XYZ file of C-alpha atoms in Angstrom:
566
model
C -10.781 -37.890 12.610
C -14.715 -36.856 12.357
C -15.716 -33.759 12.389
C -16.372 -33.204 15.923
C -12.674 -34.585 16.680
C -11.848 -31.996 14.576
C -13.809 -29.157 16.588
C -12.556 -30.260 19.487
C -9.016 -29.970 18.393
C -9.590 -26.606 17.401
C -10.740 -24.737 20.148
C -7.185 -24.157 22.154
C -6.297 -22.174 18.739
C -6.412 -18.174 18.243
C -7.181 -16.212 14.870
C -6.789 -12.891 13.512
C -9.176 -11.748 11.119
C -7.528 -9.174 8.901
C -10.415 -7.621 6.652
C -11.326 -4.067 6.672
C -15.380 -4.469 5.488
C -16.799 -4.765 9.028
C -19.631 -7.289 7.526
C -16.986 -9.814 6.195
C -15.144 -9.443 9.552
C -18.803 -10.518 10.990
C -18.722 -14.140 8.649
C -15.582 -14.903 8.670
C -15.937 -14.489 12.533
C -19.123 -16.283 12.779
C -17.075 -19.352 10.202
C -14.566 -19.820 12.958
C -17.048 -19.769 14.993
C -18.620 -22.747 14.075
C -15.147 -24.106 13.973
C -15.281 -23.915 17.581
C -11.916 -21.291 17.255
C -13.404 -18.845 20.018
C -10.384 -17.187 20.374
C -10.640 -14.410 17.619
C -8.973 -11.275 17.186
C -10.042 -8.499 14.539
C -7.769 -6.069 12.399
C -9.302 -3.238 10.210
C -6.125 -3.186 8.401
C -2.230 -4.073 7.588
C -1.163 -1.289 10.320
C -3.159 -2.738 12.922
C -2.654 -6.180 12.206
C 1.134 -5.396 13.116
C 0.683 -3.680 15.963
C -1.113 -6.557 17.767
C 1.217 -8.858 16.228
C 3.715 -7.353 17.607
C 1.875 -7.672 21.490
C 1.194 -11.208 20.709
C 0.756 -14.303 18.622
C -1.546 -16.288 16.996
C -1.925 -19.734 15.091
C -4.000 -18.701 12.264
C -4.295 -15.744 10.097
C -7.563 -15.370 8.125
C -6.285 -12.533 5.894
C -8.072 -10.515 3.134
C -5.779 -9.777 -0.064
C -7.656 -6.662 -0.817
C -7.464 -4.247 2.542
C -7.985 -1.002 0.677
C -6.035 2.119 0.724
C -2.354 1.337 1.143
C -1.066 -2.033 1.289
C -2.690 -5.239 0.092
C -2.892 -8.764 1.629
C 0.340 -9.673 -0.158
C 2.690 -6.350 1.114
C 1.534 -7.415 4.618
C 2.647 -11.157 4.458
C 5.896 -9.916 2.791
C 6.737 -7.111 5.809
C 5.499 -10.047 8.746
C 7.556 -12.405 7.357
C 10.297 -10.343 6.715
C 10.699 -8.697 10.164
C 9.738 -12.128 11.827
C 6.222 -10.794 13.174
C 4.548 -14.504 12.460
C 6.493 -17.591 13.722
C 7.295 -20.450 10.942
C 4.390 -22.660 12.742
C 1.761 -19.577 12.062
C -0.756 -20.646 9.221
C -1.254 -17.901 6.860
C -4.873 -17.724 4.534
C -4.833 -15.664 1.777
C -8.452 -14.768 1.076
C -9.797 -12.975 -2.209
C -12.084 -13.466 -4.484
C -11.880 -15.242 -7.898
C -11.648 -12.091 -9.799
C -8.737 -11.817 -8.246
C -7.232 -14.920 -9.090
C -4.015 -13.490 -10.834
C -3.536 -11.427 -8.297
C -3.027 -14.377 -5.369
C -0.979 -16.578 -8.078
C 1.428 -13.485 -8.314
C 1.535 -13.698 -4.107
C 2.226 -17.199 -4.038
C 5.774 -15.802 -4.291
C 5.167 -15.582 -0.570
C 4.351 -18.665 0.597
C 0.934 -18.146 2.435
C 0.446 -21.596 3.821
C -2.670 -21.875 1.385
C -5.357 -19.339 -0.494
C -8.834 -19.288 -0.291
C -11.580 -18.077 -3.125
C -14.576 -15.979 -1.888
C -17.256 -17.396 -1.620
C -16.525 -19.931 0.619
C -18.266 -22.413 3.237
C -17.552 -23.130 6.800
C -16.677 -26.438 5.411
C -14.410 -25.466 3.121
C -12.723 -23.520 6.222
C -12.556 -25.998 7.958
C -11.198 -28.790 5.796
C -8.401 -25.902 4.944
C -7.539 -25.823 8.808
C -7.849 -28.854 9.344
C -5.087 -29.789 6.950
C -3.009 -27.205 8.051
C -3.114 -27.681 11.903
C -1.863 -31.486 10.763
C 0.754 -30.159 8.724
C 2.111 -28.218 11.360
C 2.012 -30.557 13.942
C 4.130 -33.009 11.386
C 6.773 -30.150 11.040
C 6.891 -28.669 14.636
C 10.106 -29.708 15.877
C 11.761 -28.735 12.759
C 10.302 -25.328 12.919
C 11.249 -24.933 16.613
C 14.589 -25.685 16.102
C 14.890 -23.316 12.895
C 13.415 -20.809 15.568
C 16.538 -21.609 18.360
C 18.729 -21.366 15.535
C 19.895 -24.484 16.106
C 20.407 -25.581 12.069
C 22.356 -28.754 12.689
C 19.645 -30.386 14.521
C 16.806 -29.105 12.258
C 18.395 -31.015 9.764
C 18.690 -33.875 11.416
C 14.832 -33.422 12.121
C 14.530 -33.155 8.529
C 15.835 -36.548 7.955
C 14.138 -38.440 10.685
C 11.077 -36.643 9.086
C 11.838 -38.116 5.413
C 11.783 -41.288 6.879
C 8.562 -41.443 9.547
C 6.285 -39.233 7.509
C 6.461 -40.482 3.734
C 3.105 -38.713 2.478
C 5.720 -35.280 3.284
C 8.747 -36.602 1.934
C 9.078 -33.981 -0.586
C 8.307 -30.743 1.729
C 11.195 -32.558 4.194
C 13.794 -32.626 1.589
C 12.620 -28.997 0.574
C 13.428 -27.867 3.746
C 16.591 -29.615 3.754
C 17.826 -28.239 1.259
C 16.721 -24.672 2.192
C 18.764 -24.945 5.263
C 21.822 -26.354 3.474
C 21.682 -23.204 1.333
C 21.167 -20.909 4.203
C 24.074 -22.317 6.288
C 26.170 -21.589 3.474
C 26.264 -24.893 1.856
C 24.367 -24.995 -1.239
C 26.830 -27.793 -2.794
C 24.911 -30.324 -0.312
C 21.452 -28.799 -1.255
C 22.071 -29.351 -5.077
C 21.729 -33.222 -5.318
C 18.797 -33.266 -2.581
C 16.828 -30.134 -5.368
C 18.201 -32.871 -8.314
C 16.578 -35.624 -6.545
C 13.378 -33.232 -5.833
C 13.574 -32.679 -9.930
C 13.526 -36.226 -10.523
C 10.357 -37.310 -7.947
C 7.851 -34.498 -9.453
C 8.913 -31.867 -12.522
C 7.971 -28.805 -10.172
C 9.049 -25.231 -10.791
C 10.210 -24.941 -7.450
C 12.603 -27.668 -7.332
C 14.213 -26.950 -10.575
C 14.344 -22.734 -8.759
C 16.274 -24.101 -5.699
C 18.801 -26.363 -8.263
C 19.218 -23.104 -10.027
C 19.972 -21.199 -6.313
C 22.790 -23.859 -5.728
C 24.106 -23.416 -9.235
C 23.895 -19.686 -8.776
C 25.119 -19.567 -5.059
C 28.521 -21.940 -6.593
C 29.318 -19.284 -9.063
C 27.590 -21.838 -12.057
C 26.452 -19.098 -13.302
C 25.514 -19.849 -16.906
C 23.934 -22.913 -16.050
C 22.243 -21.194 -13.378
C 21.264 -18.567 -16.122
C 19.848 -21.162 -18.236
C 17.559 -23.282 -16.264
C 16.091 -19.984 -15.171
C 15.223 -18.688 -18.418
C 14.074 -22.215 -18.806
C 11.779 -21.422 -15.963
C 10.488 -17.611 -16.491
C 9.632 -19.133 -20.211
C 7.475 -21.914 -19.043
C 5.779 -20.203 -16.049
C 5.549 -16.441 -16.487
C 3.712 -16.125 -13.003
C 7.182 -17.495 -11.194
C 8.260 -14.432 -9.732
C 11.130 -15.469 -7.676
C 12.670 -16.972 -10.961
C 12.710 -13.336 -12.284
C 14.097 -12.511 -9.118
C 17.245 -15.158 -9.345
C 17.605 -14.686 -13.271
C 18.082 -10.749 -13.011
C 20.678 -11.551 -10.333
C 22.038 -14.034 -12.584
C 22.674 -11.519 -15.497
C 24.027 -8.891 -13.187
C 26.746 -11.213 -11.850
C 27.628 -11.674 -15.538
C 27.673 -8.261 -16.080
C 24.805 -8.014 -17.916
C 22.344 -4.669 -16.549
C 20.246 -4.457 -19.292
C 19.147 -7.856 -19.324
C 18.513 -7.898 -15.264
C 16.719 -4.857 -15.745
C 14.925 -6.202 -18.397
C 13.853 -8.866 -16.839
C 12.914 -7.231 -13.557
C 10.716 -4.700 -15.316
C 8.273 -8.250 -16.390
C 8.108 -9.269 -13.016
C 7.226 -5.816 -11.706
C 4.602 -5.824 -14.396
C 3.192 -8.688 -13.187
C 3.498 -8.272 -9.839
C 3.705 -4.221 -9.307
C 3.487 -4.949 -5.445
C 6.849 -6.413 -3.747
C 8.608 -3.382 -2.578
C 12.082 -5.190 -2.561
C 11.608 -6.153 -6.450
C 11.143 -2.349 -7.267
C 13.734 -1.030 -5.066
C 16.308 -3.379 -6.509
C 14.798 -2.394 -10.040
C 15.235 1.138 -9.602
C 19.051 0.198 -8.202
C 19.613 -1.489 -11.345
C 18.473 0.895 -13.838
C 20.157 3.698 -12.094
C 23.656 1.702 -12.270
C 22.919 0.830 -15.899
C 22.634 5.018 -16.573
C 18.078 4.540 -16.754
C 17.201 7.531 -14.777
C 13.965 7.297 -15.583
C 13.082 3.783 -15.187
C 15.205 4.348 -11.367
C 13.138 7.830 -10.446
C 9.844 5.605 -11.381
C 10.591 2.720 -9.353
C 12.232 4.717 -6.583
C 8.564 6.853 -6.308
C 6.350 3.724 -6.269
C 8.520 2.421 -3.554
C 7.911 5.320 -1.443
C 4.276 6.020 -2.104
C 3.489 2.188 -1.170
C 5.976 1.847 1.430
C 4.209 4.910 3.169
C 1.542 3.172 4.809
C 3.918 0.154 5.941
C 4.512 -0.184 9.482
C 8.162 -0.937 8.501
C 9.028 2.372 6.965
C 12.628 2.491 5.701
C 14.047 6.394 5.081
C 16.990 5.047 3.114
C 14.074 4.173 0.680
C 13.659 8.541 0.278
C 17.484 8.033 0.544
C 17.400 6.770 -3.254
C 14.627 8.279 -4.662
C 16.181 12.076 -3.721
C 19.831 10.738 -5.219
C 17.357 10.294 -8.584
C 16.149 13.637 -8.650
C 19.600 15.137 -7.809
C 21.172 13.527 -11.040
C 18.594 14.538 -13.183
C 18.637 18.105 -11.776
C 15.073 17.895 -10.232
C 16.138 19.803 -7.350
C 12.643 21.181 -6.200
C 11.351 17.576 -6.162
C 14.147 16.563 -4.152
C 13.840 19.240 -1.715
C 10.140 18.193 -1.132
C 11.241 14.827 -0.040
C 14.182 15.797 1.834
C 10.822 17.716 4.277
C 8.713 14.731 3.644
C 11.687 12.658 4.831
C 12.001 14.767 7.876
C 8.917 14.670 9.049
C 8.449 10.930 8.384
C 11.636 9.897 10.134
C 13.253 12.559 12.048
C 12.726 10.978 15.312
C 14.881 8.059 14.542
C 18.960 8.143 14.208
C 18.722 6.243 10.720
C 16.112 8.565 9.883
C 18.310 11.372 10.870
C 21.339 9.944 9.046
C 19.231 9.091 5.719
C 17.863 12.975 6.233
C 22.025 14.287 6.566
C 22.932 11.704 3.467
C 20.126 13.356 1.442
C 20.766 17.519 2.070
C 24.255 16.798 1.505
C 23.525 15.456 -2.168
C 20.858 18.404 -2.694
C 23.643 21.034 -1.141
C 26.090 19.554 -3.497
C 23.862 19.743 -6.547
C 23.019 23.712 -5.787
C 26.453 24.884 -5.543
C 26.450 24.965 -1.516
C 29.758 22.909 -0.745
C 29.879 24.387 2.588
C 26.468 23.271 3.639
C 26.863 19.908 1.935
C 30.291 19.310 4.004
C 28.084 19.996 7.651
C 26.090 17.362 6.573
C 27.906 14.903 5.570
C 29.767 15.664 9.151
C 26.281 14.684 10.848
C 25.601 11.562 8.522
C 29.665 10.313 9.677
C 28.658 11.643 13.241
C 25.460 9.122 13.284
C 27.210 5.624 11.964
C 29.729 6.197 15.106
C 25.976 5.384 17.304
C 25.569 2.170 14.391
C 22.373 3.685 13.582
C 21.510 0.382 10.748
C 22.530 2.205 8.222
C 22.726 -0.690 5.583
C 26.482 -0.952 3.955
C 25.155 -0.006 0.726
C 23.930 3.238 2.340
C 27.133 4.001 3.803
C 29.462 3.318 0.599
C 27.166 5.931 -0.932
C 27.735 8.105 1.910
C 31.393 7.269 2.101
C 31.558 8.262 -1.696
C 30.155 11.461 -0.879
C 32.985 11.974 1.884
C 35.731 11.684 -1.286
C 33.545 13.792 -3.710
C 33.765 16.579 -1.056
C 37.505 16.001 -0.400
C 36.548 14.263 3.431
C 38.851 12.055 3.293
C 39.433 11.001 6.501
C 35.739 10.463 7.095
C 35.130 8.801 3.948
C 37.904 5.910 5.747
C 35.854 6.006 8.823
C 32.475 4.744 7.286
C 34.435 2.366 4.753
C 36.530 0.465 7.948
C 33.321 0.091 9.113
C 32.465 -1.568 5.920
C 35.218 -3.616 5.418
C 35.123 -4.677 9.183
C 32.089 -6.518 8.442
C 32.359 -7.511 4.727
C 31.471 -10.703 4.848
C 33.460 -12.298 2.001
C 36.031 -11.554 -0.603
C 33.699 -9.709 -2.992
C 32.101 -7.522 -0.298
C 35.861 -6.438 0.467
C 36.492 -5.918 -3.189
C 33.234 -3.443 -3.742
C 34.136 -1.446 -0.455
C 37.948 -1.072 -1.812
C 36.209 0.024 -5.540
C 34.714 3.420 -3.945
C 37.757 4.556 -2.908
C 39.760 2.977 -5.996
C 37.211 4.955 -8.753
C 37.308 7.890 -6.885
C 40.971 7.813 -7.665
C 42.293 7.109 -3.877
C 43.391 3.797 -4.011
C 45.979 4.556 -1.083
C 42.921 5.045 0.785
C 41.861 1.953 -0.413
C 44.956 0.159 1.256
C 45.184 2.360 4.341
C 41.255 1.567 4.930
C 42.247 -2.042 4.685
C 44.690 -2.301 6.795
C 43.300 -0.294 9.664
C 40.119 -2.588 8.993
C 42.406 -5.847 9.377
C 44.574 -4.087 12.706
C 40.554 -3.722 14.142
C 39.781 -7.702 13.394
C 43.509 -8.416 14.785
C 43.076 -6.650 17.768
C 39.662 -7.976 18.698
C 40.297 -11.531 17.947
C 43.964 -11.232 19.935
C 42.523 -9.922 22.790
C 39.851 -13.442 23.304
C 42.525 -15.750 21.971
C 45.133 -14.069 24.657
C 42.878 -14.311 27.450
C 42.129 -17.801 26.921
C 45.784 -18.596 26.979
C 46.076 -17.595 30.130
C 42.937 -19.551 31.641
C 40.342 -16.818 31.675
C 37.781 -18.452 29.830
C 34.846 -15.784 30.840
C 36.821 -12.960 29.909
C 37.661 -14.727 26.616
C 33.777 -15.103 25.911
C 33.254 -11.500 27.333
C 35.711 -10.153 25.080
C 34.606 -12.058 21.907
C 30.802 -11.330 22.430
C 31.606 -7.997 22.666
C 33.604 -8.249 19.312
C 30.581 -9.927 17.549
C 28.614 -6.987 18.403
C 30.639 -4.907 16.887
C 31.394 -6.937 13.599
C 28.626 -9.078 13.377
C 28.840 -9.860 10.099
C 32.482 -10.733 9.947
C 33.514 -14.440 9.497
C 36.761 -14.182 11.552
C 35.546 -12.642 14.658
C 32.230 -14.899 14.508
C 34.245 -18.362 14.286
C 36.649 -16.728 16.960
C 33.571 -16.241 18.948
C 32.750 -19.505 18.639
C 35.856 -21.044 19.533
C 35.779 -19.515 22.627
C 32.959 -20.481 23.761
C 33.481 -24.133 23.217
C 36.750 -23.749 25.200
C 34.791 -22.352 28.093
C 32.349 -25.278 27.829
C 35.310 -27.573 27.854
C 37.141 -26.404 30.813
C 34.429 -24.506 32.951
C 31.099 -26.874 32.394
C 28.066 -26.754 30.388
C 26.064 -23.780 30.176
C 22.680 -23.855 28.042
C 22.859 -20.290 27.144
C 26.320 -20.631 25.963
C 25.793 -23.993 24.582
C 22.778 -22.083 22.371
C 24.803 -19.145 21.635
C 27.494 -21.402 20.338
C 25.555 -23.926 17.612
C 24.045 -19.930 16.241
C 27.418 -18.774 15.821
C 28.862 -21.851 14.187
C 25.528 -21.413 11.730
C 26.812 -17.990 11.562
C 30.256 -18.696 10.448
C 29.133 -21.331 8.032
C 26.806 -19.304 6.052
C 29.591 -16.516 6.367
C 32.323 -18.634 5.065
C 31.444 -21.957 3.629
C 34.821 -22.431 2.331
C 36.562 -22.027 5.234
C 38.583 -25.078 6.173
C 38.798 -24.877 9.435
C 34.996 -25.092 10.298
C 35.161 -28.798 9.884
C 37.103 -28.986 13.149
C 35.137 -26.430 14.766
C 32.347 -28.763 14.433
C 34.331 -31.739 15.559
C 35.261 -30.359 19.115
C 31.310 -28.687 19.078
C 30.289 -32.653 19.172
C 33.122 -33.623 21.260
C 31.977 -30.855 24.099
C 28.072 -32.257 23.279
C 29.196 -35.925 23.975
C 31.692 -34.761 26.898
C 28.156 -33.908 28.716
C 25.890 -36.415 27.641
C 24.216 -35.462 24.739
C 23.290 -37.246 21.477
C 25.198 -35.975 18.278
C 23.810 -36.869 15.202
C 25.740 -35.437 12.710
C 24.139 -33.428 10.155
C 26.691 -31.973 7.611
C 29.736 -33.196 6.826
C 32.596 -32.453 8.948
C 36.108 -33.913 9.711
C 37.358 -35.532 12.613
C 38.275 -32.489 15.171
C 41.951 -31.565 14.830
C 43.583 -32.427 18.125
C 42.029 -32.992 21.415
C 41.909 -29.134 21.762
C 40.030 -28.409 18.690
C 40.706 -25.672 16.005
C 43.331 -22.872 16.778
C 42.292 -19.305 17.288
C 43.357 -17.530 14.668
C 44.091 -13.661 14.132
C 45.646 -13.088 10.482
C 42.934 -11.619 8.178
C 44.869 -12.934 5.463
């Protein structure tokens, strides 16, 4: 394709320039320009980059690493991507200048789709586009079907790819074996990351291996081809990231903190590295360390659109156990302010007063907020689970007891595997209440029961859309647990089966069997679940190609509902 091929391919697509220096805005405008992009957009910054991301989209992102006060260029691709501002199709530049080289090396982490060095031409643009735009017009289906949530399929897309477009064999298997891991299946991912190893010795190949070893519970060969990895390539965050998690699931907090502490150093900037830092070296008994990590997560995370108060949350529970009360009351009204008009924000605020209350001596004062914090999970605020095992610990500290088993059925109801389970039950069992423990868990499995009986009953008697109705309702409730998911998904299929094809349902159905899948891998039942989810596809006419493994369905009907938790 020439160049003016080119230029005329290019003029249906839209930009946002993010730079706040009002003359580079003016080139890199003028570049595109002469790109024949017309379609421009400009941002002064991260915060109102996101704000017309959030009204609209656009195919390319011309972004500036450096953007001033507050966050950088690599902050903002980490909180788009994150909150799913910028579709997988977007194409992301990184721009800085060469000064700044070890700064974009350390955001390569995030996956910009490609960096650019001031000074630049409008050639140089444009050969960068250029091979992007073909890239993503190779990859499109894939990327719309991740987007549907249809998983199955994008893998099949995946391996027609391998197949018709050779020169991207490697980025197809990649992805491949990215959704294998994030349906839950990471012992199908492993050989395609060996095979990946074996075609080109790349760091990343030889990081997703270790990610199937780690997600099997390998974990000391895991362990070792990380430290393999951080050794050769001390820019490789995300192998920091996956070798601390490595040494915590081996018990081992000094060495995950250790090792989190180098990546920070390098790269001071990703807000979940720190946070998880700080959670670490709190655990481990490193107040210090956890207050300094806590701070710098709330000083940068202060001019993010995306704002989290649970952040203050962690910081405050710091400065009460090292007795730095007047510190901690100054967040607890920064915290206020910040968030006050939001029922997480108001829940984080409760969470926090009652630890401050508790530390003065005011018991009374603590207990009326810890009543408010219960009061706001009833309205499922987002609270994350971690949040509200801390809060439920708080409950038992204060003798609560009876709230304290409110907030942890609501943790157990969605604890999404055996281990999730097992850390709810520890609150209650290191507290010294492990009949709470037990009583939590069984009013936690009589909840799951009860939901799932109340689908599976109505389909028995023929009422397939009251079956759906009911389960759909019990998935928003529990959305995170495995047996009221696959329920869900059961029932669907059986009104498919009996009542006619519905696209809505038939979409809603492939994301909850991803669901289920990446919920519980193990479970032995999703291979029929599958097999009547193909059945039903065929039954109307459409092409199956299978994707991951799966047995024959069991039975013309397809996989029982089931309501035991056991």
């Amino acid at each position: 394709m020439n160049r003016q091929e080119k230029m005329k391919e290019f003029r249906n697509l839209t930009a946002l320039i993010i730079e706040p220096q009002p003359g580079m805005r003016g080139n890199f405008h003028n570049m595109l320009t002469l790109c024949e992009i017309k379609k421009i957009d400009h941002a002064v910054s991260s915060g109102t980059a996101i704000r017309q991301l959030q009204a609209r989209s656009f195919d390319i992102i011309l972004c500036e690493y450096d953007l001033g006060d507050g966050q950088d260029g690599q902050q903002f691709l980490e909180d788009v991507r994150h909150n799913k501002l910028i579709s997988l199709s977007t194409i992301f530049f990184m721009v800085t200048a060469e000064r700044a080289y070890e700064k974009v090396v350390s955001a390569a982490e995030l996956a910009p789709t490609d960096y650019i060095l001031k000074p630049f031409t409008t050639d140089t643009l444009m050969e960068r586009i250029t091979r992007a735009v073909e890239k993503r017009a190779v990859f499109e289906k894939v990327h719309r079907l991740m987007e549907r949530g249809d998983s199955d399929q994008a893998i099949v897309a995946c391996i027609e790819g391998e197949t018709k477009e050779p020169r991207y064999l490697a980025d197809f298997i990649r992805l491949r074996a990215e959704l294998y891991i994030s349906v839950g299946s990471p012992q199908l991912a492993e050989p395609l990351y060996v095979m990946l190893c074996e075609m080109r010795t790349v760091a990343w190949a030889r990081l997703g291996l270790a990610k199937t070893l780690f997600m099997q519970e390998k974990f000391a060969e895991s362990e070792a081809l990380l430290v393999s990895l951080v050794a050769e390539n001390s820019q490789f965050m995300d192998a920091y990231d996956w070798l601390a998690k490595a040494h915590e699931a081996n018990g081992n907090l000094s060495s995950a903190q250790a090792v989190l502490q180098s990546a920070v150093d390098i790269s001071p900037h990703a807000l979940r590295r720190l946070r998880k830092l700080g959670e670490v070296a709190l655990e481990g008994g490193d107040v210090g360390t956890a207050e300094k990590a806590f701070q710098q997560v709330v000083t940068k995370a202060r001019y993010s659109e995306f704002r989290d108060p649970e952040d203050h949350v962690r910081l405050i529970r710091t400065l009460v156990h090292k007795g730095d009360t007047s510190q901690a009351a100054t967040l607890i009204r920064d915290l206020e302010k910040s968030s006050s008009g939001t029922g997480k924000g108001k829940a984080c605020h409760a969470i926090s007063a009652a630890m401050l209350f508790k530390q003065t001596g005011d018991d009374k004062r603590a207990g009326e907020e810890l009543t408010k914090a219960v009061e706001a999970c009833r309205e499922n605020v987002g609270l994350s689970t971690d949040m509200k095992m801390m809060l439920a610990k708080n409950c038992l500290d204060h003798n609560m007891d009876s709230s304290a088993s409110e907030v942890m059925v609501d943790v157990m109801n969605n604890a999404s595997n055996g281990a999730a389970m097992a850390k709810a039950m520890s609150v209650f069992e290191q507290s010294g209440r492990a009949d709470l423990a037990e009583s939590a868990s069984r009013e936690s499995r009589r909840i799951v029961v009860d939901l799932v009986s109340s689908g599976a009953e109505k389909a028995r008697q023929g009422d397939y859309v009251g079956a759906v109705a009911a389960m759909m309702e019990a998935v928003k409730k529990l959305p995170e647990n495995p047996q009221v998911v696959f329920n869900a998904a059961v029932a669907i299929l059986k009104y498919l089966d009996h009542l006619g094809w519905d696209e809505r349902l038939g979409e809603q159905a492939k994301v909850l069997i991803d669901t289920a899948r990446r919920l519980d891998s193990a479970n032995p039942r999703l291979s029929s679940l599958v097999g009547l989810h193909h059945k039903i596809m065929k039954k109307y006419g459409m092409v199956v190609v299978g994707s991951i493994p799966a047995a024959k369905a069991e039975g013309a009907s397809g996989p029982a509902v089931h309501t035991s938790t056991a």
